[in-house]
Short mmCIF file of N, CA and C in Angstrom, two decimals:
data_model
loop_
_atom_site.label_atom_id
_atom_site.label_comp_id
_atom_site.label_asym_id
_atom_site.label_seq_id
_atom_site.Cartn_x
_atom_site.Cartn_y
_atom_site.Cartn_z
N ALA A 1 0.82 -1.20 0.00
CA ALA A 1 0.00 0.00 0.00
C ALA A 1 0.86 1.26 0.00
N GLY A 2 2.09 1.14 0.41
CA GLY A 2 2.98 2.30 0.52
C GLY A 2 3.13 3.11 -0.75
N PRO A 3 3.45 2.48 -1.89
CA PRO A 3 3.60 3.25 -3.13
C PRO A 3 2.30 3.93 -3.56
N GLN A 4 1.17 3.26 -3.35
CA GLN A 4 -0.11 3.86 -3.71
C GLN A 4 -0.44 5.03 -2.78
N ALA A 5 -0.13 4.89 -1.50
CA ALA A 5 -0.34 5.98 -0.54
C ALA A 5 0.52 7.17 -0.91
N ALA A 6 1.75 6.91 -1.37
CA ALA A 6 2.64 8.00 -1.78
C ALA A 6 2.06 8.76 -2.97
N LYS A 7 1.39 8.06 -3.89
CA LYS A 7 0.75 8.73 -5.03
C LYS A 7 -0.33 9.70 -4.54
N LEU A 8 -1.10 9.27 -3.56
CA LEU A 8 -2.17 10.13 -3.02
C LEU A 8 -1.58 11.34 -2.31
N THR A 9 -0.54 11.13 -1.53
CA THR A 9 0.11 12.25 -0.83
C THR A 9 0.68 13.24 -1.83
N ALA A 10 1.32 12.74 -2.89
CA ALA A 10 1.88 13.62 -3.92
C ALA A 10 0.79 14.40 -4.64
N ALA A 11 -0.42 13.85 -4.70
CA ALA A 11 -1.54 14.53 -5.36
C ALA A 11 -2.24 15.52 -4.42
N GLY A 12 -1.74 15.66 -3.19
CA GLY A 12 -2.30 16.65 -2.27
C GLY A 12 -3.26 16.12 -1.23
N TYR A 13 -3.46 14.81 -1.20
CA TYR A 13 -4.34 14.25 -0.17
C TYR A 13 -3.57 14.15 1.14
N PRO A 14 -4.27 14.23 2.27
CA PRO A 14 -3.58 14.04 3.55
C PRO A 14 -2.97 12.64 3.61
N LYS A 15 -1.95 12.47 4.43
CA LYS A 15 -1.29 11.17 4.54
C LYS A 15 -2.31 10.11 4.90
N PRO A 16 -2.53 9.14 3.98
CA PRO A 16 -3.53 8.11 4.25
C PRO A 16 -3.06 7.12 5.30
N GLU A 17 -4.00 6.58 6.04
CA GLU A 17 -3.71 5.50 6.97
C GLU A 17 -3.69 4.21 6.17
N THR A 18 -2.65 3.42 6.32
CA THR A 18 -2.56 2.17 5.57
C THR A 18 -2.57 0.99 6.54
N LEU A 19 -3.11 -0.13 6.07
CA LEU A 19 -3.08 -1.37 6.83
C LEU A 19 -3.23 -2.54 5.88
N ASP A 20 -2.75 -3.68 6.31
CA ASP A 20 -2.87 -4.89 5.51
C ASP A 20 -4.11 -5.65 5.97
N LEU A 21 -4.95 -6.02 5.02
CA LEU A 21 -6.12 -6.83 5.33
C LEU A 21 -5.69 -8.29 5.44
N ALA A 22 -6.44 -9.03 6.22
CA ALA A 22 -6.14 -10.45 6.39
C ALA A 22 -6.31 -11.18 5.06
N PRO A 23 -5.51 -12.22 4.83
CA PRO A 23 -5.70 -13.02 3.62
C PRO A 23 -7.11 -13.58 3.56
N PRO A 24 -7.65 -13.93 2.42
CA PRO A 24 -6.94 -14.06 1.16
C PRO A 24 -6.70 -12.71 0.50
N ALA A 25 -5.68 -12.67 -0.33
CA ALA A 25 -5.35 -11.44 -1.05
C ALA A 25 -6.52 -11.07 -1.97
N VAL A 26 -6.72 -9.79 -2.14
CA VAL A 26 -7.80 -9.29 -2.99
C VAL A 26 -7.27 -9.15 -4.41
N ALA A 27 -8.01 -9.64 -5.38
CA ALA A 27 -7.59 -9.57 -6.78
C ALA A 27 -7.87 -8.19 -7.38
N ASP A 28 -9.06 -7.65 -7.10
CA ASP A 28 -9.48 -6.40 -7.73
C ASP A 28 -9.37 -5.22 -6.77
N SER A 29 -8.67 -4.19 -7.21
CA SER A 29 -8.58 -2.96 -6.42
C SER A 29 -9.94 -2.28 -6.40
N ALA A 30 -10.21 -1.51 -5.35
CA ALA A 30 -11.50 -0.84 -5.23
C ALA A 30 -11.34 0.47 -4.46
N VAL A 31 -12.19 1.42 -4.80
CA VAL A 31 -12.29 2.67 -4.05
C VAL A 31 -13.75 2.76 -3.61
N TYR A 32 -13.97 2.58 -2.32
CA TYR A 32 -15.32 2.62 -1.76
C TYR A 32 -15.55 3.98 -1.11
N TYR A 33 -16.77 4.46 -1.18
CA TYR A 33 -17.09 5.76 -0.59
C TYR A 33 -18.39 5.68 0.19
N THR A 34 -18.53 6.63 1.11
CA THR A 34 -19.77 6.77 1.87
C THR A 34 -20.45 8.06 1.45
N GLY A 35 -21.73 8.15 1.73
CA GLY A 35 -22.47 9.38 1.47
C GLY A 35 -22.40 9.82 0.02
N ASP A 36 -22.15 11.12 -0.16
CA ASP A 36 -22.14 11.71 -1.50
C ASP A 36 -20.71 11.96 -2.01
N LEU A 37 -19.78 11.10 -1.65
CA LEU A 37 -18.37 11.30 -2.01
C LEU A 37 -17.94 10.53 -3.27
N GLU A 38 -18.90 10.19 -4.12
CA GLU A 38 -18.56 9.45 -5.33
C GLU A 38 -17.56 10.19 -6.21
N SER A 39 -17.74 11.49 -6.41
CA SER A 39 -16.81 12.23 -7.29
C SER A 39 -15.41 12.27 -6.69
N GLU A 40 -15.29 12.37 -5.39
CA GLU A 40 -13.97 12.36 -4.75
C GLU A 40 -13.34 10.98 -4.89
N ALA A 41 -14.14 9.93 -4.74
CA ALA A 41 -13.64 8.57 -4.90
C ALA A 41 -13.16 8.35 -6.35
N GLN A 42 -13.88 8.90 -7.31
CA GLN A 42 -13.47 8.79 -8.71
C GLN A 42 -12.14 9.50 -8.95
N ALA A 43 -11.96 10.66 -8.31
CA ALA A 43 -10.70 11.40 -8.44
C ALA A 43 -9.54 10.59 -7.87
N ILE A 44 -9.78 9.92 -6.76
CA ILE A 44 -8.74 9.08 -6.15
C ILE A 44 -8.42 7.92 -7.08
N ALA A 45 -9.42 7.32 -7.70
CA ALA A 45 -9.19 6.23 -8.64
C ALA A 45 -8.32 6.69 -9.81
N VAL A 46 -8.55 7.90 -10.29
CA VAL A 46 -7.74 8.44 -11.38
C VAL A 46 -6.28 8.57 -10.95
N VAL A 47 -6.05 9.11 -9.75
CA VAL A 47 -4.68 9.27 -9.25
C VAL A 47 -3.99 7.91 -9.17
N LEU A 48 -4.72 6.88 -8.79
CA LEU A 48 -4.14 5.55 -8.61
C LEU A 48 -4.13 4.73 -9.90
N GLY A 49 -4.68 5.29 -10.99
CA GLY A 49 -4.69 4.57 -12.26
C GLY A 49 -5.69 3.43 -12.31
N LEU A 50 -6.77 3.55 -11.52
CA LEU A 50 -7.79 2.50 -11.48
C LEU A 50 -8.96 2.88 -12.39
N PRO A 51 -9.65 1.89 -12.94
CA PRO A 51 -10.78 2.18 -13.82
C PRO A 51 -11.99 2.69 -13.05
N ASP A 52 -12.92 3.34 -13.75
CA ASP A 52 -14.16 3.83 -13.13
C ASP A 52 -14.92 2.71 -12.43
N SER A 53 -14.83 1.50 -12.97
CA SER A 53 -15.55 0.37 -12.38
C SER A 53 -15.05 -0.01 -10.99
N ALA A 54 -13.89 0.52 -10.59
CA ALA A 54 -13.35 0.24 -9.26
C ALA A 54 -14.03 1.07 -8.18
N VAL A 55 -14.79 2.08 -8.56
CA VAL A 55 -15.43 3.01 -7.61
C VAL A 55 -16.86 2.55 -7.33
N ASN A 56 -17.15 2.31 -6.05
CA ASN A 56 -18.47 1.83 -5.64
C ASN A 56 -18.80 2.30 -4.23
N PRO A 57 -20.09 2.35 -3.89
CA PRO A 57 -20.47 2.64 -2.50
C PRO A 57 -19.92 1.54 -1.59
N ILE A 58 -19.62 1.91 -0.36
CA ILE A 58 -19.09 0.93 0.59
C ILE A 58 -20.11 -0.19 0.81
N PRO A 59 -19.66 -1.45 0.71
CA PRO A 59 -20.60 -2.55 0.92
C PRO A 59 -20.92 -2.74 2.40
N THR A 60 -21.99 -3.46 2.66
CA THR A 60 -22.34 -3.81 4.03
C THR A 60 -22.25 -5.32 4.14
N PRO A 61 -21.42 -5.84 5.00
CA PRO A 61 -20.53 -5.13 5.91
C PRO A 61 -19.29 -4.62 5.17
N SER A 62 -18.66 -3.61 5.76
CA SER A 62 -17.44 -3.05 5.21
C SER A 62 -16.31 -4.08 5.29
N PRO A 63 -15.39 -4.09 4.31
CA PRO A 63 -14.26 -5.04 4.36
C PRO A 63 -13.37 -4.85 5.59
N THR A 64 -13.41 -3.67 6.16
CA THR A 64 -12.64 -3.34 7.36
C THR A 64 -13.38 -2.23 8.10
N PRO A 65 -13.21 -2.11 9.40
CA PRO A 65 -13.89 -1.02 10.11
C PRO A 65 -13.51 0.35 9.52
N MET A 66 -14.52 1.18 9.31
CA MET A 66 -14.28 2.49 8.69
C MET A 66 -13.91 3.56 9.71
N ASN A 67 -14.29 3.37 10.99
CA ASN A 67 -14.08 4.40 12.01
C ASN A 67 -14.61 5.73 11.48
N THR A 68 -13.77 6.74 11.33
CA THR A 68 -14.24 8.03 10.83
C THR A 68 -13.97 8.22 9.34
N ALA A 69 -13.36 7.22 8.70
CA ALA A 69 -13.03 7.33 7.28
C ALA A 69 -14.30 7.37 6.44
N GLN A 70 -14.24 8.09 5.34
CA GLN A 70 -15.36 8.17 4.42
C GLN A 70 -15.05 7.56 3.07
N ILE A 71 -13.78 7.30 2.82
CA ILE A 71 -13.35 6.65 1.58
C ILE A 71 -12.35 5.56 1.96
N LEU A 72 -12.54 4.39 1.37
CA LEU A 72 -11.68 3.24 1.63
C LEU A 72 -11.10 2.78 0.30
N VAL A 73 -9.78 2.70 0.24
CA VAL A 73 -9.10 2.21 -0.96
C VAL A 73 -8.51 0.85 -0.65
N ILE A 74 -8.86 -0.12 -1.44
CA ILE A 74 -8.28 -1.46 -1.30
C ILE A 74 -7.43 -1.72 -2.54
N ILE A 75 -6.17 -2.01 -2.31
CA ILE A 75 -5.24 -2.26 -3.40
C ILE A 75 -5.16 -3.77 -3.62
N GLY A 76 -5.60 -4.19 -4.78
CA GLY A 76 -5.59 -5.61 -5.13
C GLY A 76 -4.37 -5.95 -5.95
N SER A 77 -4.27 -7.21 -6.33
CA SER A 77 -3.14 -7.65 -7.13
C SER A 77 -3.16 -7.08 -8.54
N ASP A 78 -4.28 -6.44 -8.93
CA ASP A 78 -4.37 -5.83 -10.26
C ASP A 78 -3.86 -4.40 -10.30
N ALA A 79 -3.39 -3.87 -9.19
CA ALA A 79 -2.98 -2.46 -9.12
C ALA A 79 -1.85 -2.17 -10.09
N PRO A 80 -1.95 -1.01 -10.76
CA PRO A 80 -0.89 -0.65 -11.72
C PRO A 80 0.41 -0.31 -11.02
#
């Protein structure tokens, strides 16, 4: 997640919190959003080189606790 987090920081986003999810490894990268943050999630996908199809509302249950986060980026094995 480090190189992808560095891309976001270089694009002006605050330093993202990173963590490793428990196996199994995720194949498809995703940018999940809450509320009305779809356009911001799409902008993050562009910075990370992910397709529009990677942007979706956060599923229930969330892949990881969101705490106060409103956008969750999961880097899969397909990440550029």
